[in-house]
Amino acid sequence: MGVKLGILGLGTVGTGTVQLLQDRAGRHPLLQEIEIYRVGVRSLQKSRAVELPTDVVTTDLDAIVNDPAVDIIVEVMGGLEPARSLILKALNNGKHVVTANKAAIARFGAEIFTAANQAGVYVMLEAAVGGGIPVIQPLKQSLSVNRIHAITGIVNGTTNYILTRMQTEGSNFSDVLADAQQLGYAEADPTADVDGLDAADKIAILASLGFSGRINLQDVYCEGIRQVSKTDIAYAEKLGFVIKLLAIAKRNAPLSPSSPLFVRVHPTLVPKTHPLASINGVYNAILVEGEPIGQVMFFGPGAGAGATASAVSSDILNLVAILKTKTVAPNLLLACGHQEYCQIAPMAELVTRFYARFLTKDQPGVIGKLGTCFGNYEVSLESIVQTGFQGELAEIVVVTHDVREGNFRQALAEIRSLEAIDSIPSLLRVL
Ligand code: NAP
Ligand code: HSE
């Protein structure tokens, strides 16, 4: 007997998945076991890129998750509700779930995985982070014996596309965003992408897997790219960096399993020699560092119908394999094995390098005063340059050595009070 799928959603990801599952030649033979049994949509009037029998497509999504004949629910509708409730109903009805919904998992992961464990079923989410890039299963299985030190990713294609174009064309953020929206690379409401919220959901999921604990999304520090200017991109370039929106989950040195863990999303100056510096356009990449593996980088398409369908369908196939072998004992590597929350350290404790740009009066002694303020808070400078002017004001750019963020901010507060300082237009962290 075939394994029956109930697919919730027939948009970009749902359509890609149905297309892949209908086009089986040359793919894994287990795909033959899959039956697309029900597909839930909002509108029956919309024209669709796939052909499905009329009795398969329905607007009654509750009926799909409550149908005893359905073995696996594939949630590719997105959004928080009714996605959350439908996933929970499916799990409580003893159905495995495959989802691409990072927003729902990052917010409701605790209740979703608790429900799955209680029902003895799995929630698979390979497509939720990095689109087509295999990173969830590698973290759960292939890398599971490693002590993970850091996960550093470019996990949002829209912002990487915008920053790449700002870098190559010397354009402004708002101009590139408008163009990206016209070309269909950025959504009409770009908030989740450009404000870093999508990346925060994704790093919360990756951190949970890498550091074996739940992550409270509110503890993830999040800064988007709206304030990144072409001036800073040009300065970064001169100093040997590119600016990327990085999602980082990392322990402070000295490394030990009890060292403070920071989970954060922010625009970052990345040395041009770093492997993530060359990830351009809509591509994603995730660098995992651990012991004893060292560094492993996953790279590929982070979104799109085909890429995401590849991830969703591989999750489905994993479940089909389990259902076909009638495995009764839970696979401890596929199930969520942790109930405790990770302790996330406050950003004031983070040790990192900073880049800051100051606009100051053009008068003698300003650089000396800046140096004194930084010295007062043990902020050591790697470089300080004054290369340009903005009108009457001198532009001074500083890059620090590794410093405690709390100390750096105290030094900035003192600097802001100096009569010679006009403003501090940019403040970015350096990898
Ligand atoms: P989409 O194109 O907007 O498609 C959503 C689908 O769900 C549509 O078919 C829609 O029905 C249906 N739907 C939504 N709300 C519904 C409701 N309340 N009742 C019934 N049907 C409903 O979305 P998508 O881009 O495929 O994304 C789906 C999920 O995958 C999201 O969680 C997203 O974050 C994730 N994801 C997407 C990508 C990507 O490249 N797009 C990559 C990775 C992860 P109608 O067609 O009738 O409107
Ligand atoms: N909006 C997301 C991005 C799509 O730009 O990467 C994939 O999750």
Coordinates of C-alpha atoms and ligand atoms in Angstrom, one line a residue:
M1 CA 0.0 0.0 0.0
G2 CA 1.2 3.5 -0.8
V3 CA 2.1 6.1 1.7
K4 CA -0.5 8.8 1.6
L5 CA 0.4 12.5 1.7
G6 CA -1.7 15.4 2.8
I7 CA -0.1 18.5 1.4
L8 CA -1.1 21.8 3.0
G9 CA -0.4 24.6 0.4
L10 CA 0.2 24.6 -3.3
G11 CA 2.2 27.8 -3.7
T12 CA 5.9 28.0 -4.7
V13 CA 7.1 25.2 -2.4
G14 CA 3.9 23.0 -2.7
T15 CA 3.9 23.2 -6.5
G16 CA 7.6 22.4 -6.7
T17 CA 7.1 19.4 -4.4
V18 CA 4.1 18.1 -6.4
Q19 CA 6.1 18.5 -9.6
L20 CA 9.0 16.6 -8.2
L21 CA 6.9 13.8 -6.8
Q22 CA 5.0 13.5 -10.1
D23 CA 8.2 13.3 -12.2
R24 CA 9.8 10.1 -10.7
A25 CA 11.9 8.7 -13.5
G26 CA 15.6 8.5 -12.6
R27 CA 15.0 9.4 -9.0
H28 CA 14.9 7.2 -5.9
P29 CA 12.7 4.1 -6.3
L30 CA 10.9 4.7 -3.0
L31 CA 9.2 7.7 -4.6
Q32 CA 6.9 5.1 -6.3
E33 CA 5.4 4.4 -2.8
I34 CA 4.1 7.9 -2.5
E35 CA 0.5 8.9 -3.2
I36 CA -0.5 12.6 -3.3
Y37 CA -3.8 11.9 -1.6
R38 CA -5.0 15.4 -0.6
V39 CA -3.8 18.9 -1.3
G40 CA -5.2 21.9 0.7
V41 CA -5.4 25.4 -0.8
R42 CA -7.2 28.7 -0.1
S43 CA -8.8 29.1 -3.5
L44 CA -10.1 26.5 -5.9
Q45 CA -10.4 29.1 -8.6
K46 CA -6.7 29.8 -9.0
S47 CA -5.0 28.3 -12.0
R48 CA -2.3 25.8 -11.0
A49 CA 1.0 24.8 -12.7
V50 CA 0.4 21.2 -11.8
E51 CA -2.4 18.8 -12.7
L52 CA -4.2 17.1 -9.9
P53 CA -7.6 15.2 -9.8
T54 CA -10.3 17.6 -8.7
D55 CA -11.2 15.4 -5.7
V56 CA -7.6 15.7 -4.4
V57 CA -7.6 19.5 -4.1
T58 CA -9.7 20.9 -1.3
T59 CA -10.1 24.1 0.8
D60 CA -10.9 22.0 3.9
L61 CA -7.4 21.7 5.5
D62 CA -8.9 20.5 8.8
A63 CA -10.4 17.5 7.0
I64 CA -6.9 16.6 5.7
V65 CA -5.2 16.6 9.1
N66 CA -8.1 14.7 10.6
D67 CA -8.3 12.1 7.8
P68 CA -7.2 8.7 9.2
A69 CA -6.0 7.6 5.7
V70 CA -3.3 10.3 5.6
D71 CA 0.1 9.1 6.8
I72 CA 2.2 12.3 6.4
I73 CA 1.2 15.9 6.5
V74 CA 3.4 18.3 4.4
E75 CA 2.9 21.8 5.7
V76 CA 4.0 24.2 3.0
M77 CA 1.3 26.9 3.5
G78 CA 3.5 29.2 5.7
G79 CA 2.4 31.7 8.3
L80 CA 1.8 31.2 12.0
E81 CA -1.9 30.4 12.1
P82 CA -3.6 28.2 11.0
A83 CA -0.3 26.4 10.2
R84 CA 0.5 25.9 13.9
S85 CA -2.9 24.5 14.8
L86 CA -3.0 22.2 11.8
I87 CA 0.5 20.8 12.5
L88 CA -0.5 20.2 16.1
K89 CA -3.7 18.4 15.1
A90 CA -1.8 16.3 12.6
L91 CA 0.7 15.3 15.3
N92 CA -2.0 14.5 17.8
N93 CA -3.6 12.4 15.2
G94 CA -0.4 10.3 14.9
K95 CA 0.8 11.7 11.6
H96 CA 4.4 12.6 10.7
V97 CA 4.9 16.2 9.6
V98 CA 7.2 17.7 7.0
T99 CA 7.4 21.5 7.2
A100 CA 9.3 24.3 5.5
N101 CA 7.9 26.8 8.0
K102 CA 10.8 28.3 9.9
A103 CA 8.6 31.0 11.4
A104 CA 6.3 28.5 13.1
I105 CA 9.1 26.2 14.2
A106 CA 11.2 29.0 15.7
R107 CA 8.2 30.3 17.7
F108 CA 6.2 27.1 18.5
G109 CA 9.0 24.5 18.3
A110 CA 8.6 23.6 22.0
E111 CA 4.9 22.7 21.8
I112 CA 5.3 21.1 18.3
F113 CA 8.2 18.8 19.2
T114 CA 6.6 17.9 22.6
A115 CA 3.4 16.9 20.7
A116 CA 5.5 14.9 18.2
N117 CA 7.4 13.1 20.9
Q118 CA 4.2 12.3 22.8
A119 CA 2.6 10.9 19.7
G120 CA 5.8 9.0 18.6
V121 CA 6.0 10.7 15.3
Y122 CA 8.6 13.0 13.6
V123 CA 8.7 16.6 12.5
M124 CA 11.1 17.0 9.6
L125 CA 12.2 20.5 8.5
E126 CA 15.1 20.4 6.1
A127 CA 13.6 23.1 3.9
A128 CA 13.1 25.5 6.8
V129 CA 16.7 26.7 6.7
G130 CA 18.8 27.1 3.6
G131 CA 16.1 26.0 1.2
G132 CA 17.7 23.2 -0.8
I133 CA 20.9 23.0 1.2
P134 CA 21.1 19.9 3.4
V135 CA 22.0 21.3 6.8
I136 CA 19.3 20.1 9.2
Q137 CA 20.0 16.4 8.7
P138 CA 23.8 16.9 8.7
L139 CA 23.6 18.7 12.1
K140 CA 21.2 16.1 13.5
Q141 CA 23.0 13.0 12.2
S142 CA 26.3 13.3 10.3
L143 CA 27.9 15.9 12.6
S144 CA 26.1 14.9 15.8
V145 CA 29.1 13.6 17.6
N146 CA 31.0 16.9 17.2
R147 CA 31.2 19.5 19.9
I148 CA 29.9 22.5 17.9
H149 CA 31.6 25.8 18.6
A150 CA 30.0 28.0 16.0
I151 CA 27.4 28.1 13.2
T152 CA 27.8 31.1 11.0
G153 CA 25.5 31.5 8.1
I154 CA 24.3 33.6 5.2
V155 CA 20.7 32.3 5.5
N156 CA 18.7 34.9 3.8
G157 CA 18.9 35.2 0.0
T158 CA 17.0 38.5 -0.3
T159 CA 19.4 40.5 1.9
N160 CA 22.4 38.7 0.4
Y161 CA 21.2 39.8 -3.1
I162 CA 20.7 43.4 -2.0
L163 CA 24.1 43.6 -0.3
T164 CA 25.8 42.0 -3.2
R165 CA 24.3 44.5 -5.6
M166 CA 25.1 47.4 -3.3
Q167 CA 28.7 46.2 -3.2
T168 CA 29.1 45.6 -7.0
E169 CA 27.2 48.7 -8.2
G170 CA 27.9 51.2 -5.3
S171 CA 24.1 51.7 -5.0
N172 CA 22.0 52.7 -2.1
F173 CA 19.9 50.2 -0.1
S174 CA 16.6 51.8 -1.0
D175 CA 17.3 51.8 -4.7
V176 CA 18.4 48.2 -4.8
L177 CA 15.5 47.1 -2.7
A178 CA 13.0 48.8 -5.0
D179 CA 14.6 47.1 -8.0
A180 CA 14.7 43.7 -6.2
Q181 CA 11.0 44.0 -5.5
Q182 CA 10.3 44.8 -9.2
L183 CA 12.4 41.8 -10.3
G184 CA 10.6 39.5 -7.8
Y185 CA 13.6 38.8 -5.6
A186 CA 12.2 40.7 -2.7
E187 CA 8.7 40.6 -1.4
A188 CA 6.3 43.5 -1.5
D189 CA 6.6 43.6 2.3
P190 CA 10.3 43.0 2.8
T191 CA 10.2 43.4 6.6
A192 CA 11.0 39.8 7.6
D193 CA 13.9 39.7 5.2
V194 CA 15.6 43.1 5.5
D195 CA 15.0 43.5 9.2
G196 CA 16.8 40.1 9.9
L197 CA 13.7 38.4 11.3
D198 CA 13.7 35.5 8.8
A199 CA 17.4 35.0 9.5
A200 CA 16.7 35.1 13.3
D201 CA 14.1 32.3 12.9
K202 CA 16.6 30.2 10.9
I203 CA 19.6 30.7 13.3
A204 CA 17.3 29.8 16.3
I205 CA 16.6 26.5 14.6
L206 CA 20.3 25.8 13.7
A207 CA 21.5 26.8 17.2
S208 CA 19.0 24.5 18.8
L209 CA 20.3 21.6 16.7
G210 CA 24.0 22.5 17.1
F211 CA 23.9 23.4 20.8
S212 CA 21.3 20.7 21.9
G213 CA 18.8 23.0 23.6
R214 CA 15.7 25.0 22.8
I215 CA 16.2 28.6 21.9
N216 CA 13.9 31.3 23.0
L217 CA 13.5 33.5 19.9
Q218 CA 13.3 36.6 22.1
D219 CA 16.9 35.9 23.2
V220 CA 18.2 36.1 19.6
Y221 CA 19.8 39.5 19.0
C222 CA 18.5 40.8 15.6
E223 CA 19.6 43.8 13.5
G224 CA 18.7 44.1 9.8
I225 CA 20.4 45.8 6.8
R226 CA 18.4 49.0 6.4
Q227 CA 21.1 51.1 8.0
V228 CA 23.9 49.7 5.9
S229 CA 25.1 52.5 3.6
K230 CA 27.1 52.6 0.4
T231 CA 29.7 54.7 2.3
D232 CA 30.3 51.8 4.8
I233 CA 30.4 49.3 2.0
A234 CA 33.1 51.4 0.3
Y235 CA 35.1 51.8 3.5
A236 CA 34.8 48.1 4.3
E237 CA 36.1 47.3 0.8
K238 CA 39.2 49.6 1.3
L239 CA 39.9 47.9 4.7
G240 CA 39.7 44.4 3.1
F241 CA 36.1 43.4 4.0
V242 CA 32.7 42.8 2.5
I243 CA 29.5 43.4 4.4
K244 CA 27.2 40.4 4.9
L245 CA 24.1 39.8 7.0
L246 CA 25.3 37.0 9.2
A247 CA 23.4 34.7 11.5
I248 CA 25.7 33.5 14.1
A249 CA 25.4 31.0 17.0
K250 CA 28.8 30.9 18.8
R251 CA 30.4 30.3 22.1
N252 CA 32.9 32.8 23.4
A253 CA 36.5 31.8 23.7
P254 CA 37.9 30.0 25.7
L255 CA 35.8 27.2 24.2
S256 CA 34.1 24.8 26.4
P257 CA 30.5 23.4 26.5
S258 CA 29.9 25.9 29.4
S259 CA 31.3 29.0 27.7
P260 CA 28.6 31.7 27.1
L261 CA 26.5 31.1 23.9
F262 CA 25.5 34.1 21.8
V263 CA 22.9 33.9 19.1
R264 CA 22.7 36.9 16.8
V265 CA 21.8 38.3 13.4
H266 CA 23.5 41.5 12.2
P267 CA 25.3 43.0 9.2
T268 CA 28.9 42.1 9.7
L269 CA 32.2 43.1 8.1
V270 CA 33.6 39.8 6.8
P271 CA 37.3 39.6 5.8
K272 CA 37.5 39.0 2.0
T273 CA 39.6 35.9 2.6
H274 CA 36.8 34.3 4.7
P275 CA 34.8 31.5 3.0
L276 CA 31.5 33.3 3.5
A277 CA 32.8 36.5 1.8
S278 CA 32.4 35.0 -1.7
I279 CA 28.8 33.9 -1.2
N280 CA 26.9 36.3 -3.4
G281 CA 23.5 37.0 -4.8
V282 CA 20.6 34.9 -3.6
Y283 CA 22.8 32.0 -2.5
N284 CA 23.0 30.8 1.1
A285 CA 25.9 29.2 2.9
I286 CA 26.3 27.8 6.4
L287 CA 29.7 27.3 8.0
V288 CA 29.8 24.8 10.9
E289 CA 32.8 24.7 13.2
G290 CA 33.3 21.9 15.7
E291 CA 35.6 19.5 17.4
P292 CA 37.0 17.3 16.0
I293 CA 35.6 18.0 12.5
G294 CA 37.1 21.5 12.1
Q295 CA 35.2 23.5 9.5
V296 CA 32.4 22.3 7.2
M297 CA 30.6 24.6 4.8
F298 CA 27.2 24.0 3.2
F299 CA 26.5 26.1 0.1
G300 CA 23.7 26.3 -2.4
P301 CA 20.3 27.7 -3.3
G302 CA 18.5 29.0 -0.3
A303 CA 15.1 29.3 -1.9
G304 CA 13.0 28.6 -5.0
A305 CA 10.6 25.9 -6.0
G306 CA 13.0 23.2 -7.2
A307 CA 15.6 23.7 -4.4
T308 CA 13.0 23.7 -1.6
A309 CA 11.1 20.8 -3.2
S310 CA 14.4 18.8 -3.1
A311 CA 14.6 19.3 0.7
V312 CA 10.8 18.7 1.4
S313 CA 10.8 15.6 -0.8
S314 CA 13.9 14.1 0.9
D315 CA 12.2 14.6 4.3
I316 CA 9.1 12.8 2.9
L317 CA 11.3 10.0 1.6
N318 CA 13.0 9.5 5.0
L319 CA 9.5 9.1 6.5
V320 CA 8.4 6.8 3.7
A321 CA 11.5 4.6 4.5
I322 CA 10.5 4.5 8.2
L323 CA 6.8 3.7 7.4
K324 CA 7.8 1.0 4.9
T325 CA 10.1 -0.7 7.3
K326 CA 7.5 -0.5 10.0
T327 CA 10.0 0.8 12.5
V328 CA 8.4 1.0 15.9
A329 CA 11.2 2.3 18.1
P330 CA 11.8 6.0 17.7
N331 CA 14.9 7.0 15.7
L332 CA 16.6 9.1 18.4
L333 CA 18.6 11.0 15.7
L334 CA 15.5 12.1 13.8
A335 CA 13.4 13.0 16.9
C336 CA 13.9 16.1 18.9
G337 CA 15.9 14.9 21.9
H338 CA 16.1 18.0 24.1
Q339 CA 13.6 19.7 26.4
E340 CA 15.9 22.2 28.2
Y341 CA 16.4 25.8 26.9
C342 CA 19.9 27.0 26.0
Q343 CA 21.2 29.8 28.2
I344 CA 21.9 32.7 25.8
A345 CA 24.4 35.3 27.0
P346 CA 23.6 39.1 26.8
M347 CA 25.2 41.0 23.9
A348 CA 27.1 43.2 26.4
E349 CA 29.2 40.1 27.2
L350 CA 30.0 39.4 23.5
V351 CA 33.7 39.7 22.6
T352 CA 34.0 40.9 19.0
R353 CA 35.7 43.4 16.8
F354 CA 33.8 46.6 15.8
Y355 CA 33.8 49.0 12.9
A356 CA 32.6 52.5 13.6
R357 CA 32.3 55.6 11.5
F358 CA 32.3 59.1 13.1
L359 CA 31.5 62.5 11.8
T360 CA 33.5 65.1 13.7
K361 CA 34.5 68.7 13.6
D362 CA 37.7 69.1 11.7
Q363 CA 39.9 70.3 14.5
P364 CA 43.2 69.3 16.1
G365 CA 43.2 66.6 18.8
V366 CA 39.9 64.8 17.8
I367 CA 41.6 61.5 17.0
G368 CA 43.5 61.8 20.3
K369 CA 40.3 62.3 22.2
L370 CA 38.7 59.3 20.5
G371 CA 41.7 57.2 21.4
T372 CA 41.6 58.4 25.1
C373 CA 37.9 57.5 25.4
F374 CA 38.4 54.0 23.9
G375 CA 41.5 53.5 26.2
N376 CA 39.4 54.4 29.3
Y377 CA 37.2 51.3 28.6
E378 CA 40.0 49.0 27.5
V379 CA 39.0 49.2 23.9
S380 CA 42.1 48.6 21.8
L381 CA 42.1 49.9 18.2
E382 CA 43.4 48.0 15.3
S383 CA 43.1 50.9 12.8
I384 CA 41.9 54.5 12.7
V385 CA 41.7 56.4 9.4
Q386 CA 40.5 59.8 8.4
T387 CA 40.1 59.8 4.6
G388 CA 37.2 61.9 3.7
F389 CA 34.9 64.8 4.5
Q390 CA 31.1 65.1 4.5
G391 CA 30.7 68.8 3.9
E392 CA 32.5 70.6 6.8
L393 CA 32.7 67.4 8.9
A394 CA 35.6 65.0 9.0
E395 CA 34.9 61.3 8.6
I396 CA 36.9 59.0 10.9
V397 CA 36.7 55.2 10.7
V398 CA 37.8 53.0 13.5
V399 CA 38.3 49.2 13.6
T400 CA 38.9 47.7 17.0
H401 CA 40.6 44.6 18.2
D402 CA 38.4 42.0 20.0
V403 CA 36.6 43.9 22.8
R404 CA 33.8 43.3 25.2
E405 CA 30.7 44.8 23.6
G406 CA 29.6 46.4 26.9
N407 CA 33.0 48.2 27.2
F408 CA 32.7 49.4 23.6
R409 CA 29.3 50.9 24.2
Q410 CA 30.5 52.7 27.3
A411 CA 33.3 54.2 25.3
L412 CA 30.8 55.3 22.6
A413 CA 28.6 56.9 25.2
E414 CA 31.6 59.0 26.4
I415 CA 32.6 59.8 22.8
R416 CA 29.0 61.0 22.0
S417 CA 29.3 63.6 24.8
L418 CA 32.5 65.1 23.2
E419 CA 31.9 68.6 21.9
A420 CA 33.9 67.7 18.7
I421 CA 31.7 64.8 17.8
D422 CA 28.8 65.5 15.4
S423 CA 27.4 61.9 15.0
I424 CA 28.2 58.2 14.8
P425 CA 26.4 57.2 11.6
S426 CA 27.5 53.6 11.6
L427 CA 28.4 50.9 14.0
L428 CA 29.0 47.4 12.7
R429 CA 30.6 44.2 14.1
V430 CA 33.5 42.6 12.4
L431 CA 33.9 38.8 12.0
Ligands
NAP1 P1 3.1 30.6 -1.1 O1 3.6 30.6 -2.5 O2 2.5 31.9 -0.6 O3 2.0 29.5 -1.0 C1 1.2 29.3 0.1 C2 0.2 28.2 -0.2 O4 -0.6 27.9 0.9 C3 -0.8 28.6 -1.3 O5 -1.1 27.6 -2.1 C4 -2.1 29.0 -0.5 O6 -3.3 28.7 -1.2 C5 -1.9 28.1 0.7 N1 -2.5 28.7 1.9 C6 -1.9 29.7 2.7 N2 -2.8 30.0 3.7 C7 -3.8 29.2 3.6 C8 -5.0 29.0 4.4 N3 -5.2 29.7 5.5 N4 -5.9 28.0 4.0 C9 -5.6 27.3 2.9 N5 -4.5 27.4 2.1 C10 -3.6 28.3 2.5 O7 4.2 30.2 -0.1 P2 5.6 29.5 -0.4 O8 6.6 30.4 -0.9 O9 5.4 28.2 -1.1 O10 6.1 29.1 1.1 C11 5.5 28.1 1.9 C12 6.4 27.9 3.1 O11 7.7 27.5 2.7 C13 6.6 29.1 4.0 O12 6.6 28.7 5.4 C14 7.9 29.6 3.6 O13 8.6 30.3 4.6 C15 8.7 28.3 3.3 N6 9.8 28.4 2.4 C16 9.6 29.0 1.2 C17 10.7 29.1 0.3 C18 10.5 29.7 -1.0 O14 11.5 29.6 -1.8 N7 9.4 30.1 -1.4 C19 12.0 28.6 0.7 C20 12.1 28.0 2.0 C21 11.0 27.9 2.8 P3 -3.7 29.5 -2.5 O15 -2.7 29.0 -3.6 O16 -5.1 29.0 -2.8 O17 -3.6 31.0 -2.2
HSE2 N1 12.7 35.0 2.1 C1 13.7 34.0 2.2 C2 15.0 34.5 1.7 C3 13.2 32.8 1.4 O1 15.1 35.6 1.1 O2 16.0 33.8 1.9 C4 13.7 31.5 1.9 O3 13.5 31.2 3.3

